[in-house]
mmCIF file of C-alpha atoms and ligand atoms in Angstrom:
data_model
loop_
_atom_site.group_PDB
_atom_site.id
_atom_site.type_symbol
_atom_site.label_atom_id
_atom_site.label_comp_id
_atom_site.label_asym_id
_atom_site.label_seq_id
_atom_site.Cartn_x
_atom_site.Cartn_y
_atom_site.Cartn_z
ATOM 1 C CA UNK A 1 -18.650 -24.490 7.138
ATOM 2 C CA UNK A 2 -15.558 -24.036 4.862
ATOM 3 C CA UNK A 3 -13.669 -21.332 4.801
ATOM 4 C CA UNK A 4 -13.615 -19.076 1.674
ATOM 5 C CA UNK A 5 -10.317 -18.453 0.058
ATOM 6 C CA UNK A 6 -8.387 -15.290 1.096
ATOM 7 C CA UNK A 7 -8.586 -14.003 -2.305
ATOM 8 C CA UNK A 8 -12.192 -14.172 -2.090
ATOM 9 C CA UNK A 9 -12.372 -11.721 0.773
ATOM 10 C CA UNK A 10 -12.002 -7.799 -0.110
ATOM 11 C CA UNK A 11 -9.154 -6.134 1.488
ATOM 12 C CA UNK A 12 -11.375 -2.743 2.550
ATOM 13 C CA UNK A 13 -15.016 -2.223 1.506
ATOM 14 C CA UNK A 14 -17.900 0.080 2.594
ATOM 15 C CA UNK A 15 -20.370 -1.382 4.405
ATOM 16 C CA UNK A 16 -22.775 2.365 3.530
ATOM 17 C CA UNK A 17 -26.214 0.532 5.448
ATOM 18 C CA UNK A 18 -24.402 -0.343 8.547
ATOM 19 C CA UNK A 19 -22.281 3.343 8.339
ATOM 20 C CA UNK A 20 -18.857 1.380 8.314
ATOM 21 C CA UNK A 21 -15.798 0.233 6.500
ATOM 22 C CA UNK A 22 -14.847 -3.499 6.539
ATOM 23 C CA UNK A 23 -11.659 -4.617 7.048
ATOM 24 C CA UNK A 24 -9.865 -7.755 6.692
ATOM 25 C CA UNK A 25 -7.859 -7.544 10.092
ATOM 26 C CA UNK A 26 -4.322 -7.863 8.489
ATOM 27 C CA UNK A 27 -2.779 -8.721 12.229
ATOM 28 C CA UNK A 28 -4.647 -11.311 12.426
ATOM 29 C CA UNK A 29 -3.206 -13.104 8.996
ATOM 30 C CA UNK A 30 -2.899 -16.225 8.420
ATOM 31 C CA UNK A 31 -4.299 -18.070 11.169
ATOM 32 C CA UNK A 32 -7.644 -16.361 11.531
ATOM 33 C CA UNK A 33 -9.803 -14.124 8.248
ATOM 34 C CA UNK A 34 -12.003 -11.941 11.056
ATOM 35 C CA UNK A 35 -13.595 -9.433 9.303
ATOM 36 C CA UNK A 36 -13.996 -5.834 11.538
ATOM 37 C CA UNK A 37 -16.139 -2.973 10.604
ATOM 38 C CA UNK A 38 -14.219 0.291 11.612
ATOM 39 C CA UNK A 39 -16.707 2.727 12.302
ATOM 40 C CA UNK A 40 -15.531 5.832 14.691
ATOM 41 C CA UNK A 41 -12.744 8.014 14.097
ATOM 42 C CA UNK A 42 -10.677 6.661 16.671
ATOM 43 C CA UNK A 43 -11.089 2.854 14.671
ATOM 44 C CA UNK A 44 -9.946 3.497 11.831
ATOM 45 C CA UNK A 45 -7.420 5.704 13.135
ATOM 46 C CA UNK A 46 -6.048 2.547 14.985
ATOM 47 C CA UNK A 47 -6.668 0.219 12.630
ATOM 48 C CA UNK A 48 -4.664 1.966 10.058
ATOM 49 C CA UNK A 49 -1.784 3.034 13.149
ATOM 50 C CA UNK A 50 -1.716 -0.641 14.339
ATOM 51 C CA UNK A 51 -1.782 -2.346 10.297
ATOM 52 C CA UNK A 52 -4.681 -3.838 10.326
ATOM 53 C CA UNK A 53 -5.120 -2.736 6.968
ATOM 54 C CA UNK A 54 -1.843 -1.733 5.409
ATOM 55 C CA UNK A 55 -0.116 -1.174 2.488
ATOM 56 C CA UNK A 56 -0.044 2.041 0.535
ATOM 57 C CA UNK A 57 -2.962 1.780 -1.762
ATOM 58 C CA UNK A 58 -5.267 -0.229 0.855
ATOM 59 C CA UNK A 59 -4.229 2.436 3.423
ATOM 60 C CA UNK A 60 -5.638 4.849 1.006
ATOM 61 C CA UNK A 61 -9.005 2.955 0.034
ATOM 62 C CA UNK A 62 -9.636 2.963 3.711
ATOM 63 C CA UNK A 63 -8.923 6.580 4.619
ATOM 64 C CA UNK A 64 -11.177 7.574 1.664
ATOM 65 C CA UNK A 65 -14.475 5.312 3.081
ATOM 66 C CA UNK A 66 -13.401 6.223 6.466
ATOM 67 C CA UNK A 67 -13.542 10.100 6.096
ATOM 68 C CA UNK A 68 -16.585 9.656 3.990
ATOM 69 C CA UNK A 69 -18.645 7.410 6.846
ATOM 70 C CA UNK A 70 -17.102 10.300 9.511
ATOM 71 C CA UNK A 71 -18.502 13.004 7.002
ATOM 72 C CA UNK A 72 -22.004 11.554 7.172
ATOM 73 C CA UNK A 73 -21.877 11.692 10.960
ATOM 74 C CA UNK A 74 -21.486 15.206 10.840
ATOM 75 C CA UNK A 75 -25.163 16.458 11.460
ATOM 76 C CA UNK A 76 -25.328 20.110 9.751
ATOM 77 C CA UNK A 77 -26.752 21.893 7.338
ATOM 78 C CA UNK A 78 -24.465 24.468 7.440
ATOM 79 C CA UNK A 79 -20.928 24.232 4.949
ATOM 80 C CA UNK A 80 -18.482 26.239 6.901
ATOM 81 C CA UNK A 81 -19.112 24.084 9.957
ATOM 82 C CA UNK A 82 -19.293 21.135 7.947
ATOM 83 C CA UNK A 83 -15.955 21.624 6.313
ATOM 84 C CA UNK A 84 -14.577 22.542 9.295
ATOM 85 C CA UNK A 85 -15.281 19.364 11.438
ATOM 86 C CA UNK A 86 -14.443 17.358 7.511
ATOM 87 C CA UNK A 87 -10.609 18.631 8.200
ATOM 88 C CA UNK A 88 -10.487 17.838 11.713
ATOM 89 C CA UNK A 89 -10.941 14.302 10.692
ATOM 90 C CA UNK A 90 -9.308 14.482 7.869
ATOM 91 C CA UNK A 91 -6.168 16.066 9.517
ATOM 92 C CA UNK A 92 -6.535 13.514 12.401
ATOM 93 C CA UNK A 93 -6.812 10.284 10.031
ATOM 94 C CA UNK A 94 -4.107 11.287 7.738
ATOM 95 C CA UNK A 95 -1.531 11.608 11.235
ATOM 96 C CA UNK A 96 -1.999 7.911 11.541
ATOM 97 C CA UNK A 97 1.171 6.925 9.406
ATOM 98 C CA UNK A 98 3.421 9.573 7.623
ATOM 99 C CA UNK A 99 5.541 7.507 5.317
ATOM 100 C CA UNK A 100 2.604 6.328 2.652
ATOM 101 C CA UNK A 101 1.382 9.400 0.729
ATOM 102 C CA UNK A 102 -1.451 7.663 -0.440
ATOM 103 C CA UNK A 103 -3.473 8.417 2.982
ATOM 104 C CA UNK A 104 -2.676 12.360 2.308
ATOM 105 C CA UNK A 105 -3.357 11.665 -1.482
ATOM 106 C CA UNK A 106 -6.694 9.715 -0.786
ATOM 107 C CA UNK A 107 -8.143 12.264 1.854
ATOM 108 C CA UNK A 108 -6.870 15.196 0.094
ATOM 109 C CA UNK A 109 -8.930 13.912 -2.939
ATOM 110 C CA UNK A 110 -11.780 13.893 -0.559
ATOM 111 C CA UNK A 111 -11.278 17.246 0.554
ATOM 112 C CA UNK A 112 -11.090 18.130 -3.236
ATOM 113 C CA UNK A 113 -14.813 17.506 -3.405
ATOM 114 C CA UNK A 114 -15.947 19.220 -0.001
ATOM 115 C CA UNK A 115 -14.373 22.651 -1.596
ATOM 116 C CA UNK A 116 -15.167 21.961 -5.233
ATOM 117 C CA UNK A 117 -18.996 21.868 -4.308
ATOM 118 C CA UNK A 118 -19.111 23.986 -1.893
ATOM 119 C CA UNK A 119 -22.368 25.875 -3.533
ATOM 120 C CA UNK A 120 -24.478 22.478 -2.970
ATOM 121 C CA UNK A 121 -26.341 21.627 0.290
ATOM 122 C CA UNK A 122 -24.058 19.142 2.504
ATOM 123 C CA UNK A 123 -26.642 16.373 2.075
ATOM 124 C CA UNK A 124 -25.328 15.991 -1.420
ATOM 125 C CA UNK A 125 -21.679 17.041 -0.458
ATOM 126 C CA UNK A 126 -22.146 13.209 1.271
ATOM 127 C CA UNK A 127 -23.078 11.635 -1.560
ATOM 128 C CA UNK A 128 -20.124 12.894 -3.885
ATOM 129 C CA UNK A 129 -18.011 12.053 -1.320
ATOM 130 C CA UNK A 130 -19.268 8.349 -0.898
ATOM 131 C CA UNK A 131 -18.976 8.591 -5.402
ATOM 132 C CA UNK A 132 -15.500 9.824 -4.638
ATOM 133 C CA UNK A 133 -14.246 6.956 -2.592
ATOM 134 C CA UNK A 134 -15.523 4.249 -4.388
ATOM 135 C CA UNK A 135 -13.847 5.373 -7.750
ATOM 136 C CA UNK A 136 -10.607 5.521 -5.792
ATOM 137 C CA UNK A 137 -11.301 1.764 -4.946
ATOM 138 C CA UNK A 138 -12.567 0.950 -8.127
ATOM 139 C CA UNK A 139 -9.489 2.895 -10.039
ATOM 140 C CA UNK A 140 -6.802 0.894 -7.692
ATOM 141 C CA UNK A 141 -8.250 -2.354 -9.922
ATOM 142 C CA UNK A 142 -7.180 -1.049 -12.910
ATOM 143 C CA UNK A 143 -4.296 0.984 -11.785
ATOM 144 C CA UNK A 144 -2.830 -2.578 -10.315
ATOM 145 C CA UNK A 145 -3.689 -4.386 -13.890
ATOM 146 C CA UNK A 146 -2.232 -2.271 -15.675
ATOM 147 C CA UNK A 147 1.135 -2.364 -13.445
ATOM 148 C CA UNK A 148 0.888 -6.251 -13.729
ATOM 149 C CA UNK A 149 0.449 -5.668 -17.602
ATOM 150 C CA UNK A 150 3.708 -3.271 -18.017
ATOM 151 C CA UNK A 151 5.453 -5.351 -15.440
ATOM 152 C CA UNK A 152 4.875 -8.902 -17.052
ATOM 153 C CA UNK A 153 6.644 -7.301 -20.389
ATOM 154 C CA UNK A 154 10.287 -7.270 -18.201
ATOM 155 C CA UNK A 155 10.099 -11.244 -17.467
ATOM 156 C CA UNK A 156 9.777 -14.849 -19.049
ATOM 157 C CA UNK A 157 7.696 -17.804 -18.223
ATOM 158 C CA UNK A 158 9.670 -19.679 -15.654
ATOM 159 C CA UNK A 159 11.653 -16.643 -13.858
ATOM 160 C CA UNK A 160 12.530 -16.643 -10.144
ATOM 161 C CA UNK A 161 11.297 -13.220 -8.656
ATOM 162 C CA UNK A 162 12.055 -12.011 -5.266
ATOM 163 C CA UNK A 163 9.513 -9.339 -3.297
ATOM 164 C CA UNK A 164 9.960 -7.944 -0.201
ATOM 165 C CA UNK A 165 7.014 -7.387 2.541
ATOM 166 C CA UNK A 166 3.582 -7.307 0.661
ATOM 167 C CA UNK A 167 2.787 -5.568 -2.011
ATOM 168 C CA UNK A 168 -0.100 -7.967 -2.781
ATOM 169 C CA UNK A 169 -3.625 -7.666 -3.059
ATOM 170 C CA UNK A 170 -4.193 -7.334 1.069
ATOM 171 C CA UNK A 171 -2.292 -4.020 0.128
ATOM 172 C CA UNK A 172 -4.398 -2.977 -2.737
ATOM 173 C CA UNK A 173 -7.877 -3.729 -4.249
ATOM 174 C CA UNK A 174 -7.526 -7.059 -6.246
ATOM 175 C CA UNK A 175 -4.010 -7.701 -7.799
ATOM 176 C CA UNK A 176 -1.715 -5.991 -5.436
ATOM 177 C CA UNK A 177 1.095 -4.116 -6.965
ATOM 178 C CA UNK A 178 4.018 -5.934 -6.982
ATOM 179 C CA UNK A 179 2.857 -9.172 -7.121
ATOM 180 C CA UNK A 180 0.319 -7.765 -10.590
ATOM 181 C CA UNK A 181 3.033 -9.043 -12.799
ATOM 182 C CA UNK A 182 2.860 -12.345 -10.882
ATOM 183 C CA UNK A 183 -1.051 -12.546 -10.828
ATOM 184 C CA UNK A 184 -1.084 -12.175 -14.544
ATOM 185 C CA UNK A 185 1.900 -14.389 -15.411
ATOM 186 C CA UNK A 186 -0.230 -16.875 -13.145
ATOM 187 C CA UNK A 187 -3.570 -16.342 -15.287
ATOM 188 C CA UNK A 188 -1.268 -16.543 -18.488
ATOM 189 C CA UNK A 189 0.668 -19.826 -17.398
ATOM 190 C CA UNK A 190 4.330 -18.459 -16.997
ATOM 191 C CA UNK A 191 5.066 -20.790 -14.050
ATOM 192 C CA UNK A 192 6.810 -18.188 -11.908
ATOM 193 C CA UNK A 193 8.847 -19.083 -9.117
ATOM 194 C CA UNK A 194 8.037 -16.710 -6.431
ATOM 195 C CA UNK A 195 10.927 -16.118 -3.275
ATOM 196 C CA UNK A 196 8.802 -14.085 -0.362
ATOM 197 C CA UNK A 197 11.321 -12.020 2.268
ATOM 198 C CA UNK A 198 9.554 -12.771 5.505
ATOM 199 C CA UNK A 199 10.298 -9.154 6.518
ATOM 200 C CA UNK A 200 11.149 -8.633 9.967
ATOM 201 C CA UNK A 201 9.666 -7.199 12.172
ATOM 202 C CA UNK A 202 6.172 -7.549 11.394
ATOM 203 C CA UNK A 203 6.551 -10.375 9.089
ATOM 204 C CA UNK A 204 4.286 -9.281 6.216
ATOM 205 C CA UNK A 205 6.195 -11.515 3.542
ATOM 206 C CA UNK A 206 5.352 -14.452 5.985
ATOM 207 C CA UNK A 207 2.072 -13.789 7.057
ATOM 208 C CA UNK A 208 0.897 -12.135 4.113
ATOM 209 C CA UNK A 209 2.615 -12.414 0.896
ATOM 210 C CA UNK A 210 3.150 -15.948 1.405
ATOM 211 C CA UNK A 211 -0.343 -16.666 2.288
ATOM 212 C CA UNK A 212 -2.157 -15.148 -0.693
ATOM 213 C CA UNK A 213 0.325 -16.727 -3.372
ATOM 214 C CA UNK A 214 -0.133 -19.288 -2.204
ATOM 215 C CA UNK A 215 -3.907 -19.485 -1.998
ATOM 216 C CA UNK A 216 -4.000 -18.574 -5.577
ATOM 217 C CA UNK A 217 -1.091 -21.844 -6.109
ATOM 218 C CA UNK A 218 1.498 -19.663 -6.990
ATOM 219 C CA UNK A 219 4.507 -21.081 -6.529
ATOM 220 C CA UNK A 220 6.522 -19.187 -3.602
ATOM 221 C CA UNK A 221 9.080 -19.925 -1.202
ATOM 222 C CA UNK A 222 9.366 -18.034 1.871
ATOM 223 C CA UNK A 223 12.727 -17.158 2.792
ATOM 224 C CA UNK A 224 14.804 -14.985 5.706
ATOM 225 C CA UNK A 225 15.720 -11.432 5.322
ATOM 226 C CA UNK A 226 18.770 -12.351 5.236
ATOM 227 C CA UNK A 227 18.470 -14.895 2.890
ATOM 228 C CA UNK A 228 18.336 -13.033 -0.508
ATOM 229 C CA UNK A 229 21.794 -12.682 -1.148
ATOM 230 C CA UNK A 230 21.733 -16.782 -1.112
ATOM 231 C CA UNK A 231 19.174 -17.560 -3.484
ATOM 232 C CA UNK A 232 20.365 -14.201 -6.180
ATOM 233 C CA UNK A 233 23.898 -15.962 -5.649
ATOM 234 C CA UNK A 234 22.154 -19.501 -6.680
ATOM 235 C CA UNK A 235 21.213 -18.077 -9.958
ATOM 236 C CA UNK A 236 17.359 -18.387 -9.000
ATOM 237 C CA UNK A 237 16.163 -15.099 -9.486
ATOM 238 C CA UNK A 238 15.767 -13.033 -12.717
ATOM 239 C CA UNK A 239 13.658 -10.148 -11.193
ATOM 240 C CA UNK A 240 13.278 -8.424 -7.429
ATOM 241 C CA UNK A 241 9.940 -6.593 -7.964
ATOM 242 C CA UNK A 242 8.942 -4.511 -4.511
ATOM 243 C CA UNK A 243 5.901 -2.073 -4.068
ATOM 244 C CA UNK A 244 6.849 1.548 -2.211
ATOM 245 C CA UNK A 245 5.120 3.860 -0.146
ATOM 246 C CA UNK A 246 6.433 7.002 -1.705
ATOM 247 C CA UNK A 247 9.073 7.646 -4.621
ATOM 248 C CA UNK A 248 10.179 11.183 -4.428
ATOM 249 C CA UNK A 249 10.725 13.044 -8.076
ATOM 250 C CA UNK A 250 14.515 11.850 -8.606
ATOM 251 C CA UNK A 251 13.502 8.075 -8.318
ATOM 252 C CA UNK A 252 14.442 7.454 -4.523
ATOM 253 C CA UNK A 253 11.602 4.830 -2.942
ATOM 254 C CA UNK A 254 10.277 4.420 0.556
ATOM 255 C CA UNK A 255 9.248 0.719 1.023
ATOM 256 C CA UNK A 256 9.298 -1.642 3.563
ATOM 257 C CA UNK A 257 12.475 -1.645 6.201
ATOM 258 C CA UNK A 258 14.940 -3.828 4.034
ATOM 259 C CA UNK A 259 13.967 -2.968 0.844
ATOM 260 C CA UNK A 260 17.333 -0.996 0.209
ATOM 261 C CA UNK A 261 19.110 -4.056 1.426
ATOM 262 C CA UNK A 262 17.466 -6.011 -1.383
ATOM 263 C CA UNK A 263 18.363 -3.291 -3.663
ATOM 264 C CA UNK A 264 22.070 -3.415 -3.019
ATOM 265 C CA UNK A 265 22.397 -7.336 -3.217
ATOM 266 C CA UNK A 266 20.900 -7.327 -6.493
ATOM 267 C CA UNK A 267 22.850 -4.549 -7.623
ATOM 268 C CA UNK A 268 26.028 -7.215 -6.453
ATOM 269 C CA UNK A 269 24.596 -10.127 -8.578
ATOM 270 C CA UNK A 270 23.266 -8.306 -11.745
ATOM 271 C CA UNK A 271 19.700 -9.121 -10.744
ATOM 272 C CA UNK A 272 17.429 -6.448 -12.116
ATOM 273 C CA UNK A 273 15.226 -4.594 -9.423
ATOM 274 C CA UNK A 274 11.756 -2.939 -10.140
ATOM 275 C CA UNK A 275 10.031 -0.830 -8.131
ATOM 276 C CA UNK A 276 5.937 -1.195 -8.763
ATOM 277 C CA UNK A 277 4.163 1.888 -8.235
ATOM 278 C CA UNK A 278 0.801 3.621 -8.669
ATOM 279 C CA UNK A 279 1.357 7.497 -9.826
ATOM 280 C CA UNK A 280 -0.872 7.996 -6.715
ATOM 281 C CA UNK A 281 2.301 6.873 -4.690
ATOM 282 C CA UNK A 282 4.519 9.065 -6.414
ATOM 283 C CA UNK A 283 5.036 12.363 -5.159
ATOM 284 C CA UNK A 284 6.681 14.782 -7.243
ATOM 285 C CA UNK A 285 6.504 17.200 -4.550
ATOM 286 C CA UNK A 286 9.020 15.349 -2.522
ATOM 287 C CA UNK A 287 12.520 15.998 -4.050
ATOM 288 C CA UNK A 288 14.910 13.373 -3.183
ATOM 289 C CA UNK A 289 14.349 10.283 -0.650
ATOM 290 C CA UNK A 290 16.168 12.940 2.392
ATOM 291 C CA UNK A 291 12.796 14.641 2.120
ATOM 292 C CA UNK A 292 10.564 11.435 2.964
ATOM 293 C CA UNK A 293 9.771 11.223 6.596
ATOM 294 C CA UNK A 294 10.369 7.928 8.001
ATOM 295 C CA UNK A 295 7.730 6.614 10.582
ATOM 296 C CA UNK A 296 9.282 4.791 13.500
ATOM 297 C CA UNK A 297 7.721 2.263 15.660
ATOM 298 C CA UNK A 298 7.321 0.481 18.631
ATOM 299 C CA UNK A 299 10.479 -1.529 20.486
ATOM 300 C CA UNK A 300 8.400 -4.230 20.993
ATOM 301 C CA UNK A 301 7.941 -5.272 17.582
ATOM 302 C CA UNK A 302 11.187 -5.902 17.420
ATOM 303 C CA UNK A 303 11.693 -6.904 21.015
ATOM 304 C CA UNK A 304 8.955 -8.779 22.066
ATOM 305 C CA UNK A 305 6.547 -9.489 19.419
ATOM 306 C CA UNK A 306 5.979 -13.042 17.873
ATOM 307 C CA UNK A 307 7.827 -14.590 20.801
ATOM 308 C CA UNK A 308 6.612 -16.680 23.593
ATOM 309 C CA UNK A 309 9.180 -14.122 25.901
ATOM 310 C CA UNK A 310 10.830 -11.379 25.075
ATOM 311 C CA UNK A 311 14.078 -12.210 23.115
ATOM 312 C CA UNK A 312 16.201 -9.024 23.699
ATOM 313 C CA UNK A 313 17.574 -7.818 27.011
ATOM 314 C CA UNK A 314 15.006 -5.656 29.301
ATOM 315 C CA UNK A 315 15.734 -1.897 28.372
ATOM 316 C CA UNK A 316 18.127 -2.872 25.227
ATOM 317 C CA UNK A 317 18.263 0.369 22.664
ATOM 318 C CA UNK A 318 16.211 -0.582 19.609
ATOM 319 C CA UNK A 319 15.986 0.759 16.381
ATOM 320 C CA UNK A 320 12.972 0.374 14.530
ATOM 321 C CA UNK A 321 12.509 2.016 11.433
ATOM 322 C CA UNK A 322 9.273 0.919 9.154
ATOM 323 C CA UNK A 323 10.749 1.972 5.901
ATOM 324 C CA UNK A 324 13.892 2.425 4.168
ATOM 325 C CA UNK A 325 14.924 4.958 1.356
ATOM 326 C CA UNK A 326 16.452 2.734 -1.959
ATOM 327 C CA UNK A 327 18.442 5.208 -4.161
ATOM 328 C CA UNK A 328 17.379 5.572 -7.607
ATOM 329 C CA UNK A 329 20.495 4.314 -8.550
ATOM 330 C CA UNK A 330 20.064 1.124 -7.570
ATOM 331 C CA UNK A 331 16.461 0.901 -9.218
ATOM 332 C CA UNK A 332 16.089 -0.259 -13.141
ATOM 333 C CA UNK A 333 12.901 0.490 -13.831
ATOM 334 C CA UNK A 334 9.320 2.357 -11.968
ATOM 335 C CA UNK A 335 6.901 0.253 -13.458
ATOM 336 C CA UNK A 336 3.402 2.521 -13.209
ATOM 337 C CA UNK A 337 0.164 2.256 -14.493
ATOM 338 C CA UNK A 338 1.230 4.582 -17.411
ATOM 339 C CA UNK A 339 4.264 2.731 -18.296
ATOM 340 C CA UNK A 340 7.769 2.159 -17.181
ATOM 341 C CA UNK A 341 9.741 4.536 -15.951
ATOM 342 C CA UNK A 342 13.637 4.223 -16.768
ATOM 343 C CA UNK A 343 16.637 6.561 -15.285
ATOM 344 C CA UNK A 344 16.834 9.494 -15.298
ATOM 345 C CA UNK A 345 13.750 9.509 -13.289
ATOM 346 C CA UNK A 346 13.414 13.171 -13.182
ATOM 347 C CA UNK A 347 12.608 13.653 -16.645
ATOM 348 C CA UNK A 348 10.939 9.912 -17.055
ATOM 349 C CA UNK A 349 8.964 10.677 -13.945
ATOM 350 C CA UNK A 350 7.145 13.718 -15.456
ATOM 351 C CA UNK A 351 6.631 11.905 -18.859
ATOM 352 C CA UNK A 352 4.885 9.384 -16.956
ATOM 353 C CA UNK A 353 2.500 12.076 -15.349
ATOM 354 C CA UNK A 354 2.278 14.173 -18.852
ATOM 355 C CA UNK A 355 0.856 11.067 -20.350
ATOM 356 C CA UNK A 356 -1.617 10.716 -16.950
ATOM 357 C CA UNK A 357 -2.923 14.470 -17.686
ATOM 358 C CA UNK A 358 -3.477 13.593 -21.187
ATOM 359 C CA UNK A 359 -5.871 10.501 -20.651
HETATM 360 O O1 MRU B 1 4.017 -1.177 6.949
HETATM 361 P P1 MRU B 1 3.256 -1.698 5.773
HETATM 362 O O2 MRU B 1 2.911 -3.139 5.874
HETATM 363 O O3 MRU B 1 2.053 -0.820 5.464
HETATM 364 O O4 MRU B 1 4.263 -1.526 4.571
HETATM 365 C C1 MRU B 1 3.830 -1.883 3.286
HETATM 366 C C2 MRU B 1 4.875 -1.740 2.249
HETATM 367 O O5 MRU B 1 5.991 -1.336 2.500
HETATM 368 C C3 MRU B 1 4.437 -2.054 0.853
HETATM 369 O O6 MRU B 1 5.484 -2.580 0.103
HETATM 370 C C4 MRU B 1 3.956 -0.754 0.181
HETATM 371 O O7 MRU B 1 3.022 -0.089 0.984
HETATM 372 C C5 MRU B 1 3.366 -1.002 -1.155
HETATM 373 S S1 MRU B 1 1.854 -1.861 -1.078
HETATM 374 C C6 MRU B 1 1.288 -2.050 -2.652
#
């Protein structure tokens, strides 16, 4: 039988009849599409913890159905007890990475409904939560769009744009967030020119990025890490466009480890760098980008992983950071869902969220 076409796959669904959420299994990208259904606490814990579904708005989709198919396992009639064992899961799920705020966002949304309607019996506490999740799902759609729409205003038909890790749609709904503008531009017939950082050391540009551009026959080149600074030097890119896993209120962005890098060589060659990012991923609450706790990870992936043997000495000190903080200084534009954000992002930030309150 042939295989369907990545895009034709969703990146996290509910699977409500068999009490699940499905789950493209990102680690297993591009050689094998396995579809798991995460069903226990401890799954989807993992799954999220070990990035099998990843990516700040994706993470978010999935912690939503998750706490939702772990609320209807919780057999009471009773709301104190049921809200109790609600935020032990939700506490428990939302310790599974601490960098993306979207998994606080997305279950604190969800725990927004469990108090809101706390007057109604918990059968139907179940069902607004299951309404809940999907309109998070459903609102990343047009959340992403409408990125890709703002986003496609800053380039031409035939510009060279550089992303970092993947901010496509295996980290979103459909559309992905960096890679909207791109998605659109491809619909529309600008012929972009698409360099993907491979982005050590779990090589989402290469296994992911790369793979669904060029499923949908964009046109992308995969490159190094430490290969940006030679094609921005060539002249071949007019745009870096990266997603981010939280931007604190004065503009500073989480994203992938490298991201800053990126940031600084464009910066050196007058290449423009946008940051694409749902208000959900914004978090005014944060301050500056010293506030943003950085998760750290495993040795091995930096070690060990990909390679036939390990590469690096037994017992060699590694450091392995999974995001980086790029200054707002070195970021031209926030490009959200409600426009694009310009410096000073204090001020621009809060417009941005003003005109969210008023829609
Ligand atoms: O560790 P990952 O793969 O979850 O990191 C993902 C990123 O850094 C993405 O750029 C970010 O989450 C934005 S996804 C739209």
């Amino acid at each position: 039988m042939e295989q369907k076409n990545i895009m034709e796959y969703d990146t996290v669904s509910l699977k409500d009849q068999e009490d699940g959420v499905a789950i493209i299994d990102q680690t297993k990208l591009p050689g094998e599409i396995q579809v798991i259904l995460l069903k226990t606490a401890d799954e989807i814990w993992d799954a999220i913890y070990q990035l099998k579904v990843r990516g700040a708005p994706a993470i978010g989709v999935a912690a939503a159905f998750g706490i939702y198919v772990l609320a209807k396992q919780i057999h009471t009639k009773e709301y104190p007890v049921f809200l109790e064992e609600f935020q032990k899961h939700k506490r428990y799920l939302d310790s599974a990475r601490p960098t993306a705020v979207n998994l606080s966002w997305a279950l604190g949304r969800m725990e927004e409904v469990v108090k809101r309607q706390k007057d109604r019996p918990v059968e139907e506490i179940k069902e607004l939560l299951k309404e809940e999740a999907v309109c998070i799902q459903e609102e990343d759609i047009q959340v992403c769009k409408s990125i890709g729409e703002f986003g496609l205003t800053l380039l031409k038909p035939g510009d060279g744009i550089l992303t970092h890790c993947n901010a496509g749609k295996l980290a979103a709904v459909r559309y992905g967030t960096a890679t909207a503008p791109i998605y659109l531009g491809q619909e529309r017939g600008y012929g972009f020119r698409v360099f993907a950082d491979e982005t050590r050391p779990l090589l989402q540009g290469a296994r992911l990025t790369a793979f669904e551009l060029a499923s949908s026959g964009v046109d992308v080149t995969l490159i190094c890490d430490n290969m940006s600074g030679a094609v921005m030097k060539n002249g071949w890119v007019n745009a870096v466009f990266v997603g981010c896993d939280r931007v604190a209120a004065n503009g500073d962005t989480a994203n992938k480890i490298g991201t800053s890098v990126v940031a600084a060589v464009a910066k050196q060659y007058g290449v423009p760098f946008y940051v694409a990012a749902p208000t959900a991923t914004i978090d005014l609450n944060t301050l500056t980008g010293e506030d943003i706790v950085i998760e750290q990870r495993d040795p091995k992936e930096v070690t060990a992983m990909w390679y036939q043997a390990p590469m690096a000495p037994e017992g060699v000190k590694v450091f392995n950071p999974a995001f980086d903080v790029t200054s707002h200084t070195l970021i031209d534009g926030i490009v959200t869902e409600y426009g694009i954000a310009r410096p000073p992002y204090e001020t621009s930030l809060r417009e941005i969220f003003d005109r969210k309150k008023k829609k």
